[in-house]
Coordinates of C-alpha atoms in Angstrom, one line a residue:
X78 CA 0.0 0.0 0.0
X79 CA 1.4 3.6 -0.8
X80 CA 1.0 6.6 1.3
X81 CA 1.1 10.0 0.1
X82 CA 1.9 12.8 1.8
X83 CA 0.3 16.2 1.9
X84 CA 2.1 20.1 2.7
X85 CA -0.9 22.9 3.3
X86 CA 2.0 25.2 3.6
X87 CA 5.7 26.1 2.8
X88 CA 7.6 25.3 5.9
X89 CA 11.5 24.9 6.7
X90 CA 11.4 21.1 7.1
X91 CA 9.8 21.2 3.4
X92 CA 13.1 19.8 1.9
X93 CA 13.9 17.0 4.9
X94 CA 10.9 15.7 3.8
X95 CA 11.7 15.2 -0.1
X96 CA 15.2 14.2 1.6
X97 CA 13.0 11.2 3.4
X98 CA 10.7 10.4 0.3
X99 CA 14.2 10.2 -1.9
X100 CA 15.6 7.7 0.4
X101 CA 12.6 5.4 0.0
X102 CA 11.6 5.9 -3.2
X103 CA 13.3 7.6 -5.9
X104 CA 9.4 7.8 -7.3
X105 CA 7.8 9.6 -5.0
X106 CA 10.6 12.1 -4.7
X107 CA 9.9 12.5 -8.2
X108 CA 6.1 12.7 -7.5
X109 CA 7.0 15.6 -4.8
X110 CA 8.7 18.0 -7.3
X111 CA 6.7 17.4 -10.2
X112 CA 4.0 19.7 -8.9
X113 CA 0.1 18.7 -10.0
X114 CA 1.4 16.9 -13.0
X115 CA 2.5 14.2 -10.6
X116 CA -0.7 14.5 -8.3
X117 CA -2.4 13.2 -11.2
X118 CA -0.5 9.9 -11.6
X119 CA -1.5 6.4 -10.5
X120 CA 1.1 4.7 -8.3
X121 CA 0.8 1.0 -8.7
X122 CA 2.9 -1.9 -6.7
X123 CA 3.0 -4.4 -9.5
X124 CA 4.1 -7.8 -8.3
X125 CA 6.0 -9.9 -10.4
X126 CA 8.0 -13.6 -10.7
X127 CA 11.5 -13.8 -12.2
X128 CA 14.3 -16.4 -12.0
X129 CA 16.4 -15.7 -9.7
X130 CA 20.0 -16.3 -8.1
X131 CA 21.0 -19.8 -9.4
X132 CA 21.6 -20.9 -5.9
X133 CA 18.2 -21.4 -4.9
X134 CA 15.4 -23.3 -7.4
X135 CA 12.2 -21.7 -8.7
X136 CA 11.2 -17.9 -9.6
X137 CA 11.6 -15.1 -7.2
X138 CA 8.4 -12.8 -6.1
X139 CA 9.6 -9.1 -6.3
X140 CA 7.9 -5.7 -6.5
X141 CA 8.1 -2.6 -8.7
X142 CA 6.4 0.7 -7.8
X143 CA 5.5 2.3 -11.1
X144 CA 3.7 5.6 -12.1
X145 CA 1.1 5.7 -14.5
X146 CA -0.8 9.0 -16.3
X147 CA -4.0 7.9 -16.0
X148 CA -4.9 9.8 -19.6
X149 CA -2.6 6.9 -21.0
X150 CA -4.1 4.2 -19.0
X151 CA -7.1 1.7 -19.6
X152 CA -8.9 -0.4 -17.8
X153 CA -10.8 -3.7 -19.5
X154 CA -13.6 -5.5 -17.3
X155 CA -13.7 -8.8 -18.8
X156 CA -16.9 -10.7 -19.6
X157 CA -18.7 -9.7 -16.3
X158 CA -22.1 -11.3 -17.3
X159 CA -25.4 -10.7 -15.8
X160 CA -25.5 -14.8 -15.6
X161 CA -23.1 -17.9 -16.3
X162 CA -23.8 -21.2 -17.1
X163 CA -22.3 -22.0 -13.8
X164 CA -24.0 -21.1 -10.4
X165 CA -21.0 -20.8 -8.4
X166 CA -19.2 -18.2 -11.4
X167 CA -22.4 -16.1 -11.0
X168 CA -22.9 -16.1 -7.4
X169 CA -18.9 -14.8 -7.6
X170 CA -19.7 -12.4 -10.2
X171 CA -22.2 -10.9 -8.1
X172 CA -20.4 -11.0 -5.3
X173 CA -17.0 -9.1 -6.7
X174 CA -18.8 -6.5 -9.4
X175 CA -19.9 -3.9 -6.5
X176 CA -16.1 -3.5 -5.3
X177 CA -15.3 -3.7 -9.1
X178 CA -17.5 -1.0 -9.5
X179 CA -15.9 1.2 -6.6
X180 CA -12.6 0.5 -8.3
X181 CA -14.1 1.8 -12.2
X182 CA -15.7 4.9 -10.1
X183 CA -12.3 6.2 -8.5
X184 CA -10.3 5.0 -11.6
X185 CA -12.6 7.4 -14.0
X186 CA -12.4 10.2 -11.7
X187 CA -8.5 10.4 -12.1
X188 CA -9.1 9.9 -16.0
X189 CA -8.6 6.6 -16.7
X190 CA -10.5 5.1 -20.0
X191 CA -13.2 2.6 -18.6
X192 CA -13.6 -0.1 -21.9
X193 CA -16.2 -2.8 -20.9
X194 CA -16.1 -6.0 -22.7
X195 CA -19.2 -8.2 -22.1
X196 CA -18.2 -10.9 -25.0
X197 CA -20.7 -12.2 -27.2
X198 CA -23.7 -9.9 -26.4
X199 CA -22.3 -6.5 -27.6
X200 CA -25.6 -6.2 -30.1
X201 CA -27.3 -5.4 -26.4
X202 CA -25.2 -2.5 -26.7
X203 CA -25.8 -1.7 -30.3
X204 CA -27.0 2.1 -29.7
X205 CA -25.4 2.7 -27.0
X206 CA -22.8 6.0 -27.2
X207 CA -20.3 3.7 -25.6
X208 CA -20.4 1.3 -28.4
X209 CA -20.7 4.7 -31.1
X210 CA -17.6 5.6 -29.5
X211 CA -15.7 2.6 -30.2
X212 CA -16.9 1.8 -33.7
X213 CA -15.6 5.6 -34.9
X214 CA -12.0 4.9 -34.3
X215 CA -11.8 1.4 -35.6
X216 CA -9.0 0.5 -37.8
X217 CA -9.2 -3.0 -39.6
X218 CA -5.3 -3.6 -39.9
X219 CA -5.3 -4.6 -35.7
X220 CA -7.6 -7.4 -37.1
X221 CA -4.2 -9.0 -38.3
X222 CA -2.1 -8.2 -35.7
X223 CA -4.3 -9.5 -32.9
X224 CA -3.8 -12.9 -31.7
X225 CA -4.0 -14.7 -28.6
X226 CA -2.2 -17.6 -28.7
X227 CA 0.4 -18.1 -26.2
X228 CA 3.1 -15.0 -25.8
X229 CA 6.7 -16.2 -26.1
X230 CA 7.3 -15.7 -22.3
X231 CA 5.1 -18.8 -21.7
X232 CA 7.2 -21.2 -24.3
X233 CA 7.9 -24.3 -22.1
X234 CA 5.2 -23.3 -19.3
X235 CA 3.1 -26.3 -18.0
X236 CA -0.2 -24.9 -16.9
X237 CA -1.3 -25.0 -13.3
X238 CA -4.9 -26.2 -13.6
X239 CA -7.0 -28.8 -15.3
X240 CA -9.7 -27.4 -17.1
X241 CA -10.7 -29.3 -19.3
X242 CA -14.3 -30.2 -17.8
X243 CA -14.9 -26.2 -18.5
X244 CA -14.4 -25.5 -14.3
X245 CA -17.8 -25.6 -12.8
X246 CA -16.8 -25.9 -8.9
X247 CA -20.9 -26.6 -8.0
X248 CA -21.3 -29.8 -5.8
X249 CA -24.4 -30.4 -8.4
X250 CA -22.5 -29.7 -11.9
X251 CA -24.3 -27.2 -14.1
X252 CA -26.0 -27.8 -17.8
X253 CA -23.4 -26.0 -20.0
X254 CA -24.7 -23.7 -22.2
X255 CA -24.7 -19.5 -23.0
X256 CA -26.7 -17.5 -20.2
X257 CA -25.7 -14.5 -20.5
X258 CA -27.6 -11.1 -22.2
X259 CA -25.4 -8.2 -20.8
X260 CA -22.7 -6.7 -18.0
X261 CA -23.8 -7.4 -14.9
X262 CA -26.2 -4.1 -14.0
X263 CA -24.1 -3.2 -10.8
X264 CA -21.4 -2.4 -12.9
X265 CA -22.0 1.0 -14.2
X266 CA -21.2 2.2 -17.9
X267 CA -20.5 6.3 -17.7
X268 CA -20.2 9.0 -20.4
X269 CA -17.2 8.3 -21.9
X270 CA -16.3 4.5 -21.1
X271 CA -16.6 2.5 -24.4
X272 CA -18.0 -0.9 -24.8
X273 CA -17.1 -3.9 -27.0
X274 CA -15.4 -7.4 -27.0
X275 CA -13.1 -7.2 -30.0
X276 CA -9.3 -7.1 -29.5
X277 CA -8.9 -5.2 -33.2
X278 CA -11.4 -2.2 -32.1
X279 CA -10.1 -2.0 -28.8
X280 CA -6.4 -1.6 -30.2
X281 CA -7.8 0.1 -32.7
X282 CA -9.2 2.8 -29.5
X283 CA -6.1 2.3 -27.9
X284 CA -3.6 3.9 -31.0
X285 CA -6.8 6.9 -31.0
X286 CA -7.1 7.8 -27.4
X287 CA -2.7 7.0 -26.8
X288 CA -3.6 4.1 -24.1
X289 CA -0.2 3.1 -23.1
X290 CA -1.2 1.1 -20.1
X291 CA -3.7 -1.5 -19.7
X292 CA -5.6 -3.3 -16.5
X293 CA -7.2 -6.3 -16.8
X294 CA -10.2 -7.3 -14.7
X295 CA -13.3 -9.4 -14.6
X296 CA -13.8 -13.1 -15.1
X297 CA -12.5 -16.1 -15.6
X298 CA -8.4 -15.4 -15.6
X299 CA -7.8 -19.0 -17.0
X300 CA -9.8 -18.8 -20.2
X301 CA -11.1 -15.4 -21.2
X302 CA -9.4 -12.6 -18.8
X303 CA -6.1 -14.4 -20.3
X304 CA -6.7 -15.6 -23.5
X305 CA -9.6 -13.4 -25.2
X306 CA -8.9 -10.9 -28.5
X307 CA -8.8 -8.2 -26.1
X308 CA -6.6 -10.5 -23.0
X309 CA -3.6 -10.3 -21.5
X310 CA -1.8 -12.3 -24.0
X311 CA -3.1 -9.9 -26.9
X312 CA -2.1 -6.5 -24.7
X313 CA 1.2 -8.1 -23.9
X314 CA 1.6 -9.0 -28.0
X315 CA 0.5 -5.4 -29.1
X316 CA 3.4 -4.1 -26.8
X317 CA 1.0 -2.6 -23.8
X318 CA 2.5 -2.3 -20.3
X319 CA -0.3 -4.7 -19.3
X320 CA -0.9 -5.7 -15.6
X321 CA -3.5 -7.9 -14.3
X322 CA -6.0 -7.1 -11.0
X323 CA -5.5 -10.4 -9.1
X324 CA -8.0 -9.1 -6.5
X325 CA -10.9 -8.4 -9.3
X326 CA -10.8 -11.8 -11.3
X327 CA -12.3 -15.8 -10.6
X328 CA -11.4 -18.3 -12.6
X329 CA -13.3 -21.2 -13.8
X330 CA -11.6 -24.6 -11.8
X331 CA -13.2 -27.5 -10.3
X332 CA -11.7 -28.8 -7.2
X333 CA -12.4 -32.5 -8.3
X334 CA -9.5 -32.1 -11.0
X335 CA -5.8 -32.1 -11.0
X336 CA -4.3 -30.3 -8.7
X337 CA -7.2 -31.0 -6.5
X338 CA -6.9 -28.2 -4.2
X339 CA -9.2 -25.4 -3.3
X340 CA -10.9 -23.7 -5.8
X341 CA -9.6 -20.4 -4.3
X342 CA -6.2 -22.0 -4.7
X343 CA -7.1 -22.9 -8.1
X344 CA -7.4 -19.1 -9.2
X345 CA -4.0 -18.0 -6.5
X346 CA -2.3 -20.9 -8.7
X347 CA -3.3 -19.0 -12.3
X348 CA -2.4 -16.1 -11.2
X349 CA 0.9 -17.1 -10.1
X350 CA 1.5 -18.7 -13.8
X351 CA 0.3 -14.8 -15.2
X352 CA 3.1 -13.1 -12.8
X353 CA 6.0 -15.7 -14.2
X354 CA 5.2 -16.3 -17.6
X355 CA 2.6 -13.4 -19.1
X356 CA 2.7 -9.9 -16.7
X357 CA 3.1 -8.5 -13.5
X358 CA -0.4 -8.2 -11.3
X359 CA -1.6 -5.6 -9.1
X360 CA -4.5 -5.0 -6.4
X361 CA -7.6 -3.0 -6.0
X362 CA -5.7 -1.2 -3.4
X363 CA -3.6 1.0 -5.3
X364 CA -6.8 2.6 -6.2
X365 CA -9.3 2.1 -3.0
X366 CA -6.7 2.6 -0.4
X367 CA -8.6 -1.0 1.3
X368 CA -7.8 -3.7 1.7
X369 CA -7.9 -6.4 -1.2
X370 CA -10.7 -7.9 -2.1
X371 CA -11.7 -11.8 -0.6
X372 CA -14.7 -13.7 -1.6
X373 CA -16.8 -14.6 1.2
X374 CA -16.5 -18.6 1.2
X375 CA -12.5 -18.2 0.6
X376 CA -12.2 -19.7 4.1
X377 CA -8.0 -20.6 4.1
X378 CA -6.3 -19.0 6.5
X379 CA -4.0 -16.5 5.0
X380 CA 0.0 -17.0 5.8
X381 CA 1.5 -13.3 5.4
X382 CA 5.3 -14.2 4.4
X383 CA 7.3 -10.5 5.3
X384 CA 10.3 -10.5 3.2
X385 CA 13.0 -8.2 2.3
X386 CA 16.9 -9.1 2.3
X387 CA 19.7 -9.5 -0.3
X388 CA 21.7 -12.4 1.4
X389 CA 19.8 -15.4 1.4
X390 CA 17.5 -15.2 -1.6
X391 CA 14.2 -15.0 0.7
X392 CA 12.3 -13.8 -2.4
X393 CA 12.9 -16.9 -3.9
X394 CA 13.1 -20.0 -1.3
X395 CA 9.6 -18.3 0.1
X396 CA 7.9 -18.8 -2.7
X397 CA 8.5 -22.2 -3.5
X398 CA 7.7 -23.1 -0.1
X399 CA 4.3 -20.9 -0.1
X400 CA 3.6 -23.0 -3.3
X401 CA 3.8 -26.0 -1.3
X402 CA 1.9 -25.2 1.2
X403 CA -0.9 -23.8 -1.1
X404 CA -1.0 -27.5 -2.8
X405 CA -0.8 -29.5 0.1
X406 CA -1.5 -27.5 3.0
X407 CA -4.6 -25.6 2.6
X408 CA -3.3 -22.2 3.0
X409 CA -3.5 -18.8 1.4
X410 CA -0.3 -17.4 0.9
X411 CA 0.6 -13.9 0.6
X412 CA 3.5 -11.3 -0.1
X413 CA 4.7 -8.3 1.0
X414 CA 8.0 -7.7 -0.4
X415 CA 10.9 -5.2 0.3
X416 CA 14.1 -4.4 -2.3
X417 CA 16.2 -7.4 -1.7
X418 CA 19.3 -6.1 -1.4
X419 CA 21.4 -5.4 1.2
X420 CA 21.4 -1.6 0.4
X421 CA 20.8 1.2 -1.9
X422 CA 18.1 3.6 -3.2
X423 CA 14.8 2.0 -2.2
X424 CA 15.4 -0.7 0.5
X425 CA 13.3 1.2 3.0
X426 CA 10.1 0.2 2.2
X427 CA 7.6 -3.0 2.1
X428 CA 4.7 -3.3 -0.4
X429 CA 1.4 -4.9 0.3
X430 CA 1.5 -5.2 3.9
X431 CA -2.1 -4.6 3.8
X432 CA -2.3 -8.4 3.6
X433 CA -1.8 -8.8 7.4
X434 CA -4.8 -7.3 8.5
X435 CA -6.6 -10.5 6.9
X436 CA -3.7 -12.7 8.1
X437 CA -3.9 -15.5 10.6
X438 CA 0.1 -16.2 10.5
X439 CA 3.0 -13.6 9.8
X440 CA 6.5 -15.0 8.3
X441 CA 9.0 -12.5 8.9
X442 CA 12.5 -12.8 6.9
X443 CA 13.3 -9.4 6.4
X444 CA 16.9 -7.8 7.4
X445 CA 17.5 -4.2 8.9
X446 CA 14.1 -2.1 7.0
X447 CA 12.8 1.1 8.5
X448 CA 9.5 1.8 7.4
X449 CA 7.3 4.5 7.0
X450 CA 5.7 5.1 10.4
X451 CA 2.0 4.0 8.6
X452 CA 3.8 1.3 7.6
X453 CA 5.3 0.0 10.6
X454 CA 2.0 0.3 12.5
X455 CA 0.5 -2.0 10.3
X456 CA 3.2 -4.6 11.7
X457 CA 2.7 -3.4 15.5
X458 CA -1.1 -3.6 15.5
X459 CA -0.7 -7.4 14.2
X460 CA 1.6 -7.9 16.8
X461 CA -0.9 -6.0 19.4
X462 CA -3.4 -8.6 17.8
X463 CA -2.0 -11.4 19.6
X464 CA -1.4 -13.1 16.3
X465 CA 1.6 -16.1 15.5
X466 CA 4.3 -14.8 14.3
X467 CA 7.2 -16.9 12.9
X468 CA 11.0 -15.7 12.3
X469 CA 13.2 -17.3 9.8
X470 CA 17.1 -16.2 10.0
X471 CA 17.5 -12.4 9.5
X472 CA 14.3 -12.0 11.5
X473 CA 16.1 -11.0 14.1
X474 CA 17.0 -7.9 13.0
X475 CA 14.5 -7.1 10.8
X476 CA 13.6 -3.4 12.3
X477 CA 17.2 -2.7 13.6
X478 CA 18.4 -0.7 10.5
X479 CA 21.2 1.3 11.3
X480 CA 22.4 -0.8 13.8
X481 CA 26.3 -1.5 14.6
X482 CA 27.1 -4.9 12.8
X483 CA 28.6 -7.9 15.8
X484 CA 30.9 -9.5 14.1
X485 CA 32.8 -12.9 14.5
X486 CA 35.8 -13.0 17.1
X487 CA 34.0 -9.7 18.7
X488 CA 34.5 -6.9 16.1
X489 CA 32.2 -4.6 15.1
X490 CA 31.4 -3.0 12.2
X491 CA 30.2 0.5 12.5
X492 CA 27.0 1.2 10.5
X493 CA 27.6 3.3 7.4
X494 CA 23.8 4.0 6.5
X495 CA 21.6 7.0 7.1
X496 CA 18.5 6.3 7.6
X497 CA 16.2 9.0 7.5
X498 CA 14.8 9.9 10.6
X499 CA 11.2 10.2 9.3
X500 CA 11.3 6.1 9.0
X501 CA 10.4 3.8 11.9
X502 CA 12.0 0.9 13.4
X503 CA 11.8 -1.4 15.6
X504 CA 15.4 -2.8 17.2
X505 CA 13.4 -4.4 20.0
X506 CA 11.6 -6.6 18.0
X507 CA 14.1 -9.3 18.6
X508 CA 13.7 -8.9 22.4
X509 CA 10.2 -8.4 22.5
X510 CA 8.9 -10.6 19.7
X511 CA 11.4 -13.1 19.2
X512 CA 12.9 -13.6 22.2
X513 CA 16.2 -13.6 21.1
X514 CA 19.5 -11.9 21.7
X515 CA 21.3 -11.3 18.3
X516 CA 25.0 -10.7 18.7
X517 CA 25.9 -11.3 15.5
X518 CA 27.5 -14.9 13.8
X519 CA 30.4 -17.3 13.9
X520 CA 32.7 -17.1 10.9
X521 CA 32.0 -19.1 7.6
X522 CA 33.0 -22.5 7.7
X523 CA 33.6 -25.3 5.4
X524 CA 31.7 -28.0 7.7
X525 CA 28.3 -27.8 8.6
X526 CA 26.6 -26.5 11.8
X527 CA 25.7 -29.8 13.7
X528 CA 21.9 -29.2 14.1
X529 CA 20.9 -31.6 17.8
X530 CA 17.4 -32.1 19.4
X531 CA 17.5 -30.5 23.0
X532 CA 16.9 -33.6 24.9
X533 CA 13.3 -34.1 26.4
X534 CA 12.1 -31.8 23.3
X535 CA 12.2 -35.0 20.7
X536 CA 8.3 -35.3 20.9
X537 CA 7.4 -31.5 20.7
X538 CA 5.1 -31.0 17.9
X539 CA 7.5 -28.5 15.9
X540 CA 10.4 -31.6 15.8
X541 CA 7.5 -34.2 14.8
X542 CA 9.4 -36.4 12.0
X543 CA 12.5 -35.0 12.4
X544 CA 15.7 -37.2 12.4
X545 CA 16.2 -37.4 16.0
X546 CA 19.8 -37.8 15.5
X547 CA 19.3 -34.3 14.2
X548 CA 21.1 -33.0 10.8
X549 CA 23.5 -30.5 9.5
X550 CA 23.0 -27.2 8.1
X551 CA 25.3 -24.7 6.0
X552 CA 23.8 -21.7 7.5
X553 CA 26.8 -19.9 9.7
X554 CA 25.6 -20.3 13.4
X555 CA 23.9 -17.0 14.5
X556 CA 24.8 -16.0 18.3
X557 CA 21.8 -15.8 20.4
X558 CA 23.1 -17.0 24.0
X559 CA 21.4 -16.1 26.6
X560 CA 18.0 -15.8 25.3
X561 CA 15.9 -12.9 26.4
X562 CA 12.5 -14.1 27.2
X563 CA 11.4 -16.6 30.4
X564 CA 9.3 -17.8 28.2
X565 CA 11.5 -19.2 25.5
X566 CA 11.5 -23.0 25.1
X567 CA 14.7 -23.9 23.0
X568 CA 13.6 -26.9 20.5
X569 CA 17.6 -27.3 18.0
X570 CA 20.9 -26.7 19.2
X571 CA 23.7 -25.8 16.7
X572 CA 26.9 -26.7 17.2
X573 CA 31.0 -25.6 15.6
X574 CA 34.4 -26.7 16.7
X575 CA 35.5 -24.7 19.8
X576 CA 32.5 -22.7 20.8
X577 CA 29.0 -23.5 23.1
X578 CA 25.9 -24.6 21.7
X579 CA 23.9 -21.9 20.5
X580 CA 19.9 -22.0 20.1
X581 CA 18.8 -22.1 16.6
X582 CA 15.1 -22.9 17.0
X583 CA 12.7 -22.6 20.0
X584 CA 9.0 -21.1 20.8
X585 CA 8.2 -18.2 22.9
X586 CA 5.3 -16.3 23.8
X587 CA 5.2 -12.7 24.2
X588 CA 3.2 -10.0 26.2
X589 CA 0.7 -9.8 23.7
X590 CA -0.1 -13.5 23.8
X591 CA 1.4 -13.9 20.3
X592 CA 2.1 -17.7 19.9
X593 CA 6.1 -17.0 18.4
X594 CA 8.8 -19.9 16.3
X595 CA 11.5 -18.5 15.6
X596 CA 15.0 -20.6 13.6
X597 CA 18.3 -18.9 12.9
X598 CA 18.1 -21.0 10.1
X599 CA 17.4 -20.2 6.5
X600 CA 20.8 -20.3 4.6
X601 CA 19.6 -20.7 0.9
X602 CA 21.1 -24.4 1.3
X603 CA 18.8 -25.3 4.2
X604 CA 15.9 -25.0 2.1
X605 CA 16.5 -28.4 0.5
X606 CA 17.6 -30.2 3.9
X607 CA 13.9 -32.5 4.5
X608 CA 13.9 -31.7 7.9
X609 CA 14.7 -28.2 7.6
X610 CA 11.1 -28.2 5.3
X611 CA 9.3 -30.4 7.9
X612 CA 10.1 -28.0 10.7
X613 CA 8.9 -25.0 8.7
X614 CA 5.6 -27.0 7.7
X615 CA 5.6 -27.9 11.1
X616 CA 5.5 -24.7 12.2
X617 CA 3.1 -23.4 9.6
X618 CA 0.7 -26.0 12.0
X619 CA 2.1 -25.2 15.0
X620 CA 1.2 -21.5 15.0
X621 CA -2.1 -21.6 13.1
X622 CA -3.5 -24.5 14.9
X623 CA -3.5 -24.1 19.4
X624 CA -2.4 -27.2 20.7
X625 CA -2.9 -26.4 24.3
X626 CA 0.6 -26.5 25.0
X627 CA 1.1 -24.9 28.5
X628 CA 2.4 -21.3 28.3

């Protein structure tokens, strides 16, 4: 979520401010001296998967704030029918088309073209000026260039879903067959929105009206919001910058086919193909300032995974597990994602952390981020919640970002950053959260950390199906002795030549009744240790389900 900021007057501390916005984002500064002109501009957080680091399998999640003039920018509302042959699609339809509707409101009010696209009953429409206005402009040599076969980015892409069956979800499956007469009636169609379902008079409105920018919405994202004249795949071919609304889109996916997961994860799984192989997605947020949109029987419990750090490839070994959990688990998993990278330009900052005031579970993996003071309440008042929290590695000093470096042998390495003082943090978050004592790390070595059970802890649920004989790990042994909190219960002991055991996974509970796991593992290498998985799925459990451990 973005925050802007406001000045009713010219006052002295004027230029600290555009001092702070530059060190979080080079963007906004730009927004700040741009005068109105920049006012005017949407700010989307467009989220997006990549391949990473080759040290770590599967695509990375990151972010990239961009600005868009709305007088360049479109947004398509895909085949939101008054009925579908399916129950369930309808019932969702119905269900999503008044937020949709909010969205198209404040969108048009900043300028943006509203184009709606109710496929195969545009003759409903046949005198209306929204349809006049499209059928002006068209040019027939788009009706060449359009086509919406696959785009090269998804050359070797298996697809997430079985469809085949056409994706009714209904317990009772529906009679197949066109129900539809129009655009659902709670969707409204303004002066100057345009109407129709063909890709070639679209693009043809596009080149008329310089639409640069395009947002896809509406229903279904596997068949139609993807692969329709007017689609993603056509906007990515005719060279738009192109960005779906994850929030404002269904797809069509029967649990009772391959994967066999939720229907909910069904859709979360498209859209995850969209972000690696077609174009980056964004939410309803950037426009409604709320949070995203959830259907009402969605009923997973949402797993918030925090990241932001340039060491151990977070951004990438997250998301493979998320997907994981999503297929076997019955989780929602969500991001909000910092720079990752150690430093530079932009660090400061977390998108999306919206997400956590839906979540039931928080993953933290984020190293040394001050946020925006808005920003960092959003963490706090989950934390005041009394929610679980779990802390993986860099955890510790997630908050702390200008903090003196402990190093190895007892050195430390002065902090070289400014951080503006208009950003939060949150140094005791370790302490207070955690439990821990961060003091730094041991020096790389070429053998392992010997990873032992804490005797009388082998049957705790967090170490069920681990090797009790316990395991070695890569990750350089973090130095937490003594722990901080009574109420830390240490689970994993890591051991090196000449030094103590240190703790490397245990439980606490903190002041706000926060259920708390918290590993100093999570060296990119750990991620394909089995146990190492096991404990973190164990944890996902752990924390989500109350066991009635004593306190």
């Amino acid at each position: 979520m973005r925050f802007k900021r406001h000045f009713s007057h010219p006052k002295p501390w004027i230029l600290a401010m555009i001092l702070f916005v530059d060190l979080t984002n080079p963007c906004e500064l730009n927004a700040q001296v741009s005068g109105n002109k920049a006012d005017k501009m949407i700010t989307l957080s467009m989220q997006k998967r990549v391949e990473g680091a080759s040290a770590v399998n599967g695509a990375a999640v990151v972010n990239e704030i961009q600005q868009w003039d709305p007088k360049q920018t479109a947004i398509i509302i895909c085949d939101m029918w008054d009925k579908h042959w399916c129950k369930g699609a309808t019932a969702r339809v119905a269900e999503m088309a008044p937020r949709l509707n909010e969205v198209l409101n404040i969108a048009r009010s900043k300028g943006v073209l509203i184009v709606h696209a109710p496929s195969d009953c545009i003759d409903y429409y046949k005198d209306h000026p929204a349809r006049k206005t499209v059928l002006k402009y068209y040019n027939k040599k788009y009706d060449k260039l359009i086509d919406n076969s696959n785009v090269p980015g998804e050359k070797g892409a298996a697809w997430p879903i079985d469809q085949s069956d056409e994706g009714c979800d209904d317990m009772i499956q529906c009679t197949q067959g066109r129900a539809w007469t129009k655009q659902i009636d709670a969707i409204t169609i303004k002066e100057g929105d345009a109407i129709s379902d063909s890709g070639s008079e679209i693009a043809s409105l596009f080149e008329k009206k310089g639409i640069k920018n395009v947002i896809l919405s509406g229903v279904h994202t596997n068949m139609c919001v993807i692969g329709r004249t007017f689609g993603l795949r056509s906007m990515v071919r005719l060279g738009k910058n192109v960005v779906l609304m994850r929030d404002m889109t269904d797809a069509m996916y029967n649990s009772r086919r391959a994967p066999y997961v939720n229907h909910f994860t069904g859709v979360h799984l498209v859209v995850d193909y969209i972000e690696q192989y077609v174009c980056p997605t964004i939410l309803s947020t950037d426009f409604t300032g709320k949070k995203q949109f959830r259907f009402k029987d969605d009923k997973r419990p949402v797993v918030a995974f925090i990241t932001a750090e340039g060491e151990y490839h977070a951004n990438q070994a997250l998301p493979r597990f998320a997907h994981e959990l999503m297929l076997h688990e019955g989780v929602n998993c969500e991001f909000a994602i910092g720079k990752p990278a150690m430093d530079g330009p932009g660090r400061h900052n977390l998108e999306n952390l919206q997400i956590l005031q839906d979540a039931s579970l928080a993953v933290f993996f984020v190293r040394r981020v001050a946020l925006e003071p808005q920003k960092m309440d959003m963490i706090r008042n989950y934390i005041k919640g009394g929610k679980p929290v779990l802390g993986i590695r860099t955890a510790s000093h997630s908050f702390d970002a200008k903090g003196n470096v402990p190093r190895e042998g007892g050195g430390i390495t002065r902090s070289s950053e400014s951080v503006s003082g208009f950003l939060a943090q949150w140094p005791e978050f370790d302490e207070e959260i955690l439990g821990g004592n961060y003091k730094g790390h041991y020096g790389h070595l070429e053998e392992k950390t010997k990873i032992a059970v804490v005797p009388g802890m082998e049957n705790h649920p967090l170490l069920k199906g681990i090797d009790p004989n316990g395991f070695g790990s890569k990750s350089w042994l973090y130095q937490n002795r003594p722990l901080r909190s009574a109420a830390a219960r240490v689970l994993l002991t890591g051991t090196i030549p000449n030094e103590p055991p240190e703790p490397v996974l245990w439980t606490n509970y903190t002041k706000f009744n926060n259920r708390v796991v918290y590993t100093s593992l999570g060296h990119w290498e750990d991620w394909d240790i089995p146990d190492f998985q096991r404990i973190l799925t164990n944890s996902i459990h752990y924390l989500l389900n109350d066991t009635g451990e004593n306190k």
